[in-house]
C-alpha cells in the first residue's frame, strides 16, 4: 500500500497591486500611529540645508501625511503645516492627534489648490512612491513659490545592519513582491528623467531607535503589504519573525536601524528679464 503523500506546501500569497497597497493603511491607522518611527532632528537640518531656508515660518504642504507623524515634527520646527491625506481613517487619526494642523483630503497627483507660488516646501514622508511622478512632481512645482523645494524622504530598513538584511530577505522569500514599489534609491533619477531641467540632491542619514519586540512586530504589521494581507494571513509570518528576532535580541528589545533616504529638489526661480536695449543713435530731427 502506497503511503500517503505529504500535502504540498501552501502557495505563497499573490502580491497585492499598487492601488490595493496604497489603500491598505486605513485598516491599520491606529497601529500605524502607535508604532511607526518618527524622524531624527538631523533630517530636518538636512532639509533646511538643501532647501536653502529654515523651516521656522515656512509654509509647508505635507502630502500623504498619514497620521501626522512628519506634520507634527515639521510644526515643532516652526513650520506652518497643511496636511494632505487621502485615507479616511488615517486622516481621522491625524485630525484627532493634531487638531491644530489644517487637513485636506486629496492626493499628490491632483492637489486641490488654485493658483501658484503658495508654499515654501512640499514634503512627502514615506509617501511619494504612491504617486505617479509624472503628475505629482508638476503638481508640487505648481504650488511651490519660485525657489521653493520638494522634499521626499523614507525610513528605509538599513541593509548595513546584518539582522535587518536577514529579516528583509526572510520576508521577501515569504511574500512575493515585498517592497516592489520602493523608489527611495531611485527618486533623484526619476525626477531628472521627467525632463524638466530639475536638479535633485540626495542624502542618506543613518539612525536607530530601540523598541520592545511587540512594537517592532506591530510596526511590521502596519506596512502596506501586511495590511493588505489581513491579520490572519500576516500572523504566521509575524510569528516566525518573533522567533527569529528573539535569537538576536533575547532581552526582547529591538534596535531598529534605518538608512533615511532624503531627496530635495528646488523649483527653479524665473530668469530675470533681459535689460532693455536703448538705441544709442541720436533721434532724427
mmCIF file of C-alpha atoms in Angstrom:
data_model
loop_
_atom_site.group_PDB
_atom_site.id
_atom_site.type_symbol
_atom_site.label_atom_id
_atom_site.label_comp_id
_atom_site.label_asym_id
_atom_site.label_seq_id
_atom_site.Cartn_x
_atom_site.Cartn_y
_atom_site.Cartn_z
ATOM 1 C CA UNK A 1 0.000 0.000 0.000
ATOM 2 C CA UNK A 2 1.375 3.346 -1.017
ATOM 3 C CA UNK A 3 1.904 5.601 1.993
ATOM 4 C CA UNK A 4 0.008 8.894 1.868
ATOM 5 C CA UNK A 5 1.947 11.705 0.310
ATOM 6 C CA UNK A 6 2.585 14.832 2.355
ATOM 7 C CA UNK A 7 0.457 17.802 1.471
ATOM 8 C CA UNK A 8 2.199 20.286 -0.832
ATOM 9 C CA UNK A 9 3.345 23.494 0.818
ATOM 10 C CA UNK A 10 0.819 26.320 0.640
ATOM 11 C CA UNK A 11 1.081 28.644 -2.310
ATOM 12 C CA UNK A 12 2.649 31.991 -1.441
ATOM 13 C CA UNK A 13 0.149 34.838 -1.496
ATOM 14 C CA UNK A 14 -0.212 36.809 -4.678
ATOM 15 C CA UNK A 15 1.357 40.245 -4.302
ATOM 16 C CA UNK A 16 -1.280 42.963 -3.907
ATOM 17 C CA UNK A 17 -1.333 45.539 -6.681
ATOM 18 C CA UNK A 18 -0.160 49.116 -6.246
ATOM 19 C CA UNK A 19 -3.639 50.591 -5.747
ATOM 20 C CA UNK A 20 -4.572 47.963 -3.137
ATOM 21 C CA UNK A 21 -1.374 48.619 -1.198
ATOM 22 C CA UNK A 22 -1.896 52.376 -1.297
ATOM 23 C CA UNK A 23 -5.385 51.997 0.192
ATOM 24 C CA UNK A 24 -4.400 49.408 2.800
ATOM 25 C CA UNK A 25 -3.300 51.793 5.535
ATOM 26 C CA UNK A 26 -6.814 52.762 6.621
ATOM 27 C CA UNK A 27 -7.207 49.264 8.106
ATOM 28 C CA UNK A 28 -4.204 49.807 10.412
ATOM 29 C CA UNK A 29 -4.348 53.559 11.029
ATOM 30 C CA UNK A 30 -4.221 53.427 14.838
ATOM 31 C CA UNK A 31 -1.487 50.777 14.771
ATOM 32 C CA UNK A 32 0.467 52.896 12.268
ATOM 33 C CA UNK A 33 0.343 55.963 14.508
ATOM 34 C CA UNK A 34 1.409 53.987 17.582
ATOM 35 C CA UNK A 35 4.308 52.009 16.134
ATOM 36 C CA UNK A 36 5.864 53.753 13.137
ATOM 37 C CA UNK A 37 9.192 55.512 13.743
ATOM 38 C CA UNK A 38 9.477 59.256 13.606
ATOM 39 C CA UNK A 39 12.434 61.113 12.103
ATOM 40 C CA UNK A 40 15.619 62.395 13.757
ATOM 41 C CA UNK A 41 16.462 66.116 14.046
ATOM 42 C CA UNK A 42 19.293 65.587 11.542
ATOM 43 C CA UNK A 43 16.682 65.022 8.821
ATOM 44 C CA UNK A 44 15.154 68.448 9.291
ATOM 45 C CA UNK A 45 18.595 70.043 9.483
ATOM 46 C CA UNK A 46 19.365 68.476 6.086
ATOM 47 C CA UNK A 47 16.029 69.605 4.635
ATOM 48 C CA UNK A 48 16.787 73.178 5.686
ATOM 49 C CA UNK A 49 20.279 72.989 4.194
ATOM 50 C CA UNK A 50 19.186 71.553 0.845
ATOM 51 C CA UNK A 51 16.066 73.725 0.601
ATOM 52 C CA UNK A 52 18.096 76.831 1.372
ATOM 53 C CA UNK A 53 15.867 78.190 4.125
ATOM 54 C CA UNK A 54 14.833 77.471 7.732
ATOM 55 C CA UNK A 55 11.658 75.576 8.478
ATOM 56 C CA UNK A 56 10.657 78.181 11.055
ATOM 57 C CA UNK A 57 7.965 80.300 9.426
ATOM 58 C CA UNK A 58 7.938 78.232 6.220
ATOM 59 C CA UNK A 59 4.619 77.335 4.598
ATOM 60 C CA UNK A 60 4.775 73.540 4.232
ATOM 61 C CA UNK A 61 2.391 71.240 2.385
ATOM 62 C CA UNK A 62 2.862 67.736 3.834
ATOM 63 C CA UNK A 63 1.403 65.354 1.233
ATOM 64 C CA UNK A 64 0.469 61.785 2.091
ATOM 65 C CA UNK A 65 0.618 62.915 5.696
ATOM 66 C CA UNK A 66 -0.854 59.687 7.066
ATOM 67 C CA UNK A 67 -1.456 60.013 10.787
ATOM 68 C CA UNK A 68 0.613 63.204 11.020
ATOM 69 C CA UNK A 69 3.988 61.882 12.193
ATOM 70 C CA UNK A 70 6.008 64.183 9.924
ATOM 71 C CA UNK A 71 3.445 67.000 10.072
ATOM 72 C CA UNK A 72 3.855 67.235 13.855
ATOM 73 C CA UNK A 73 7.655 67.237 13.659
ATOM 74 C CA UNK A 74 7.671 69.901 10.949
ATOM 75 C CA UNK A 75 5.329 72.006 13.057
ATOM 76 C CA UNK A 76 7.634 71.562 16.052
ATOM 77 C CA UNK A 77 10.397 73.136 13.938
ATOM 78 C CA UNK A 78 8.217 76.211 13.491
ATOM 79 C CA UNK A 79 6.725 75.429 10.070
ATOM 80 C CA UNK A 80 3.166 76.399 9.181
ATOM 81 C CA UNK A 81 1.937 72.988 8.020
ATOM 82 C CA UNK A 82 -1.052 71.996 5.911
ATOM 83 C CA UNK A 83 -1.548 68.218 5.702
ATOM 84 C CA UNK A 84 -2.873 66.357 2.658
ATOM 85 C CA UNK A 85 -4.111 62.778 3.187
ATOM 86 C CA UNK A 86 -6.484 60.681 1.049
ATOM 87 C CA UNK A 87 -7.307 57.890 3.525
ATOM 88 C CA UNK A 88 -10.393 58.422 5.676
ATOM 89 C CA UNK A 89 -9.132 56.540 8.745
ATOM 90 C CA UNK A 90 -5.580 57.847 8.519
ATOM 91 C CA UNK A 91 -6.995 61.371 8.239
ATOM 92 C CA UNK A 92 -9.284 60.774 11.228
ATOM 93 C CA UNK A 93 -6.330 59.755 13.408
ATOM 94 C CA UNK A 94 -4.354 62.796 12.224
ATOM 95 C CA UNK A 95 -7.255 65.123 12.957
ATOM 96 C CA UNK A 96 -7.681 63.725 16.476
ATOM 97 C CA UNK A 97 -3.970 63.707 17.347
ATOM 98 C CA UNK A 98 -3.104 67.050 15.746
ATOM 99 C CA UNK A 99 -6.200 69.265 15.711
ATOM 100 C CA UNK A 100 -4.118 72.368 15.036
ATOM 101 C CA UNK A 101 -2.899 71.092 11.646
ATOM 102 C CA UNK A 102 -5.192 72.056 8.733
ATOM 103 C CA UNK A 103 -6.116 68.898 6.810
ATOM 104 C CA UNK A 104 -7.198 68.461 3.191
ATOM 105 C CA UNK A 105 -8.420 65.116 1.820
ATOM 106 C CA UNK A 106 -6.657 64.729 -1.530
ATOM 107 C CA UNK A 107 -3.790 63.014 -3.376
ATOM 108 C CA UNK A 108 -0.486 64.396 -4.587
ATOM 109 C CA UNK A 109 -1.293 63.718 -8.228
ATOM 110 C CA UNK A 110 -4.081 66.326 -8.113
ATOM 111 C CA UNK A 111 -3.576 68.925 -5.396
ATOM 112 C CA UNK A 112 -6.739 70.967 -4.799
ATOM 113 C CA UNK A 113 -5.034 74.344 -4.581
ATOM 114 C CA UNK A 114 -5.659 77.054 -7.136
ATOM 115 C CA UNK A 115 -3.024 79.411 -8.395
ATOM 116 C CA UNK A 116 0.726 79.209 -7.981
ATOM 117 C CA UNK A 117 3.587 80.071 -5.672
ATOM 118 C CA UNK A 118 1.881 79.388 -2.352
ATOM 119 C CA UNK A 119 4.196 77.055 -0.416
ATOM 120 C CA UNK A 120 7.861 77.171 0.563
ATOM 121 C CA UNK A 121 8.135 73.387 0.860
ATOM 122 C CA UNK A 122 6.155 70.373 -0.344
ATOM 123 C CA UNK A 123 7.061 67.280 1.671
ATOM 124 C CA UNK A 124 6.356 63.585 1.236
ATOM 125 C CA UNK A 125 7.297 61.401 4.229
ATOM 126 C CA UNK A 126 7.076 57.672 3.377
ATOM 127 C CA UNK A 127 4.536 58.556 0.689
ATOM 128 C CA UNK A 128 5.879 59.689 -2.702
ATOM 129 C CA UNK A 129 6.086 56.120 -4.044
ATOM 130 C CA UNK A 130 2.274 56.018 -4.025
ATOM 131 C CA UNK A 131 2.123 58.804 -6.624
ATOM 132 C CA UNK A 132 2.705 58.980 -10.363
ATOM 133 C CA UNK A 133 5.880 61.109 -10.608
ATOM 134 C CA UNK A 134 4.812 62.485 -13.995
ATOM 135 C CA UNK A 135 1.813 64.038 -12.221
ATOM 136 C CA UNK A 136 2.926 64.619 -8.632
ATOM 137 C CA UNK A 137 6.137 66.500 -9.468
ATOM 138 C CA UNK A 138 4.445 69.063 -11.768
ATOM 139 C CA UNK A 139 1.722 69.474 -9.143
ATOM 140 C CA UNK A 140 4.309 70.161 -6.456
ATOM 141 C CA UNK A 141 6.095 72.671 -8.677
ATOM 142 C CA UNK A 142 2.780 74.363 -9.428
ATOM 143 C CA UNK A 143 2.042 75.085 -5.770
ATOM 144 C CA UNK A 144 5.606 75.980 -4.777
ATOM 145 C CA UNK A 145 6.876 79.531 -4.846
ATOM 146 C CA UNK A 146 9.925 80.142 -7.081
ATOM 147 C CA UNK A 147 12.914 78.809 -5.188
ATOM 148 C CA UNK A 148 10.711 76.578 -3.014
ATOM 149 C CA UNK A 149 11.573 72.913 -2.625
ATOM 150 C CA UNK A 150 10.079 69.443 -2.930
ATOM 151 C CA UNK A 151 11.417 67.140 -0.172
ATOM 152 C CA UNK A 152 10.928 63.365 -0.266
ATOM 153 C CA UNK A 153 12.109 61.028 2.472
ATOM 154 C CA UNK A 154 11.795 57.454 3.652
ATOM 155 C CA UNK A 155 12.911 55.473 6.694
ATOM 156 C CA UNK A 156 14.456 52.519 4.838
ATOM 157 C CA UNK A 157 15.498 49.431 6.857
ATOM 158 C CA UNK A 158 19.284 49.703 6.898
ATOM 159 C CA UNK A 159 20.827 46.800 4.952
ATOM 160 C CA UNK A 160 24.174 47.510 6.630
ATOM 161 C CA UNK A 161 22.758 46.011 9.843
ATOM 162 C CA UNK A 162 23.096 42.213 9.434
ATOM 163 C CA UNK A 163 19.889 41.361 11.286
ATOM 164 C CA UNK A 164 17.924 43.858 9.162
ATOM 165 C CA UNK A 165 19.281 42.379 5.925
ATOM 166 C CA UNK A 166 18.412 38.882 7.159
ATOM 167 C CA UNK A 167 14.881 39.936 8.113
ATOM 168 C CA UNK A 168 14.211 41.644 4.807
ATOM 169 C CA UNK A 169 15.431 38.541 2.934
ATOM 170 C CA UNK A 170 13.230 36.224 5.039
ATOM 171 C CA UNK A 171 10.121 38.317 4.476
ATOM 172 C CA UNK A 172 10.821 38.696 0.740
ATOM 173 C CA UNK A 173 11.013 34.898 0.419
ATOM 174 C CA UNK A 174 7.639 34.550 2.119
ATOM 175 C CA UNK A 175 5.875 37.476 0.447
ATOM 176 C CA UNK A 176 6.415 37.848 -3.321
ATOM 177 C CA UNK A 177 6.692 41.468 -4.380
ATOM 178 C CA UNK A 178 7.515 42.733 -0.892
ATOM 179 C CA UNK A 179 8.963 46.249 -1.268
ATOM 180 C CA UNK A 180 8.321 46.031 -5.029
ATOM 181 C CA UNK A 181 7.239 49.681 -5.065
ATOM 182 C CA UNK A 182 10.244 51.047 -3.174
ATOM 183 C CA UNK A 183 11.676 54.041 -5.060
ATOM 184 C CA UNK A 184 13.727 55.682 -2.301
ATOM 185 C CA UNK A 185 17.064 54.975 -4.002
ATOM 186 C CA UNK A 186 15.731 55.981 -7.432
ATOM 187 C CA UNK A 187 13.864 59.178 -6.557
ATOM 188 C CA UNK A 188 16.517 61.571 -7.892
ATOM 189 C CA UNK A 189 16.797 59.692 -11.199
ATOM 190 C CA UNK A 190 13.023 59.563 -11.582
ATOM 191 C CA UNK A 191 12.823 63.338 -11.124
ATOM 192 C CA UNK A 192 15.696 64.022 -13.545
ATOM 193 C CA UNK A 193 14.041 61.717 -16.065
ATOM 194 C CA UNK A 194 10.959 63.925 -16.241
ATOM 195 C CA UNK A 195 12.902 66.277 -18.488
ATOM 196 C CA UNK A 196 12.050 69.478 -16.640
ATOM 197 C CA UNK A 197 15.624 70.604 -16.007
ATOM 198 C CA UNK A 198 15.439 69.793 -12.297
ATOM 199 C CA UNK A 199 18.490 69.098 -10.123
ATOM 200 C CA UNK A 200 17.583 66.914 -7.139
ATOM 201 C CA UNK A 201 20.066 66.390 -4.320
ATOM 202 C CA UNK A 202 20.106 63.277 -2.132
ATOM 203 C CA UNK A 203 21.381 62.309 1.319
ATOM 204 C CA UNK A 204 21.321 59.133 3.398
ATOM 205 C CA UNK A 205 21.138 59.599 7.182
ATOM 206 C CA UNK A 206 21.602 56.580 9.426
ATOM 207 C CA UNK A 207 19.874 56.392 12.779
ATOM 208 C CA UNK A 208 18.401 53.855 15.210
ATOM 209 C CA UNK A 209 15.641 53.517 17.761
ATOM 210 C CA UNK A 210 15.131 50.796 20.388
ATOM 211 C CA UNK A 211 11.622 49.418 20.918
ATOM 212 C CA UNK A 212 10.024 46.353 22.524
ATOM 213 C CA UNK A 213 9.751 43.351 20.222
ATOM 214 C CA UNK A 214 5.947 43.626 20.260
ATOM 215 C CA UNK A 215 6.182 47.207 18.974
ATOM 216 C CA UNK A 216 8.569 46.183 16.218
ATOM 217 C CA UNK A 217 6.245 43.381 15.082
ATOM 218 C CA UNK A 218 3.254 45.733 15.157
ATOM 219 C CA UNK A 219 5.279 48.203 13.093
ATOM 220 C CA UNK A 220 5.901 45.468 10.516
ATOM 221 C CA UNK A 221 2.193 44.706 10.557
ATOM 222 C CA UNK A 222 1.440 48.346 9.716
ATOM 223 C CA UNK A 223 3.369 48.114 6.432
ATOM 224 C CA UNK A 224 1.161 48.146 3.376
ATOM 225 C CA UNK A 225 1.834 44.550 2.305
ATOM 226 C CA UNK A 226 0.925 43.126 5.723
ATOM 227 C CA UNK A 227 -2.085 45.423 5.998
ATOM 228 C CA UNK A 228 -3.320 44.274 2.574
ATOM 229 C CA UNK A 229 -2.868 40.604 3.527
ATOM 230 C CA UNK A 230 -5.030 40.988 6.601
ATOM 231 C CA UNK A 231 -4.373 39.740 10.149
ATOM 232 C CA UNK A 232 -4.956 36.027 9.507
ATOM 233 C CA UNK A 233 -2.505 35.751 6.600
ATOM 234 C CA UNK A 234 0.048 38.037 8.254
ATOM 235 C CA UNK A 235 0.055 36.229 11.607
ATOM 236 C CA UNK A 236 2.283 33.240 10.703
ATOM 237 C CA UNK A 237 4.886 35.493 9.058
ATOM 238 C CA UNK A 238 4.992 37.751 12.104
ATOM 239 C CA UNK A 239 5.151 34.753 14.450
ATOM 240 C CA UNK A 240 8.202 33.447 12.598
ATOM 241 C CA UNK A 241 9.778 36.889 12.809
ATOM 242 C CA UNK A 242 9.201 36.933 16.549
ATOM 243 C CA UNK A 243 11.044 33.632 16.941
ATOM 244 C CA UNK A 244 13.926 34.724 14.699
ATOM 245 C CA UNK A 245 14.345 38.069 16.463
ATOM 246 C CA UNK A 246 14.421 36.544 19.926
ATOM 247 C CA UNK A 247 17.608 34.794 18.844
ATOM 248 C CA UNK A 248 19.133 38.188 18.031
ATOM 249 C CA UNK A 249 17.532 40.230 20.832
ATOM 250 C CA UNK A 250 16.955 37.795 23.722
ATOM 251 C CA UNK A 251 16.040 40.659 26.072
ATOM 252 C CA UNK A 252 13.077 41.498 23.829
ATOM 253 C CA UNK A 253 14.355 44.974 22.915
ATOM 254 C CA UNK A 254 14.932 45.525 19.185
ATOM 255 C CA UNK A 255 17.376 48.131 17.933
ATOM 256 C CA UNK A 256 15.772 49.133 14.641
ATOM 257 C CA UNK A 257 18.293 50.546 12.178
ATOM 258 C CA UNK A 258 17.306 52.935 9.396
ATOM 259 C CA UNK A 259 19.041 54.423 6.372
ATOM 260 C CA UNK A 260 16.874 57.507 5.969
ATOM 261 C CA UNK A 261 16.814 58.421 2.266
ATOM 262 C CA UNK A 262 16.212 62.110 1.513
ATOM 263 C CA UNK A 263 15.862 63.793 -1.885
ATOM 264 C CA UNK A 264 15.302 67.547 -2.190
ATOM 265 C CA UNK A 265 14.536 69.365 -5.456
ATOM 266 C CA UNK A 266 14.238 73.133 -5.700
ATOM 267 C CA UNK A 267 11.788 74.791 -8.028
ATOM 268 C CA UNK A 268 13.886 76.972 -10.350
ATOM 269 C CA UNK A 269 13.479 80.684 -9.866
ATOM 270 C CA UNK A 270 12.343 82.504 -13.015
ATOM 271 C CA UNK A 271 15.023 84.090 -15.150
ATOM 272 C CA UNK A 272 15.257 87.869 -14.597
ATOM 273 C CA UNK A 273 14.004 89.896 -17.545
ATOM 274 C CA UNK A 274 16.663 90.964 -20.012
ATOM 275 C CA UNK A 275 17.574 94.651 -19.736
ATOM 276 C CA UNK A 276 16.022 96.903 -22.330
ATOM 277 C CA UNK A 277 18.384 97.830 -25.163
ATOM 278 C CA UNK A 278 18.303 101.552 -25.983
ATOM 279 C CA UNK A 279 19.223 102.798 -29.409
ATOM 280 C CA UNK A 280 22.374 104.915 -28.829
ATOM 281 C CA UNK A 281 21.977 106.821 -32.092
ATOM 282 C CA UNK A 282 20.606 110.355 -31.837
ATOM 283 C CA UNK A 283 16.980 110.801 -32.683
ATOM 284 C CA UNK A 284 16.241 112.123 -36.106
ATOM 285 C CA UNK A 285 15.399 115.809 -36.125
#
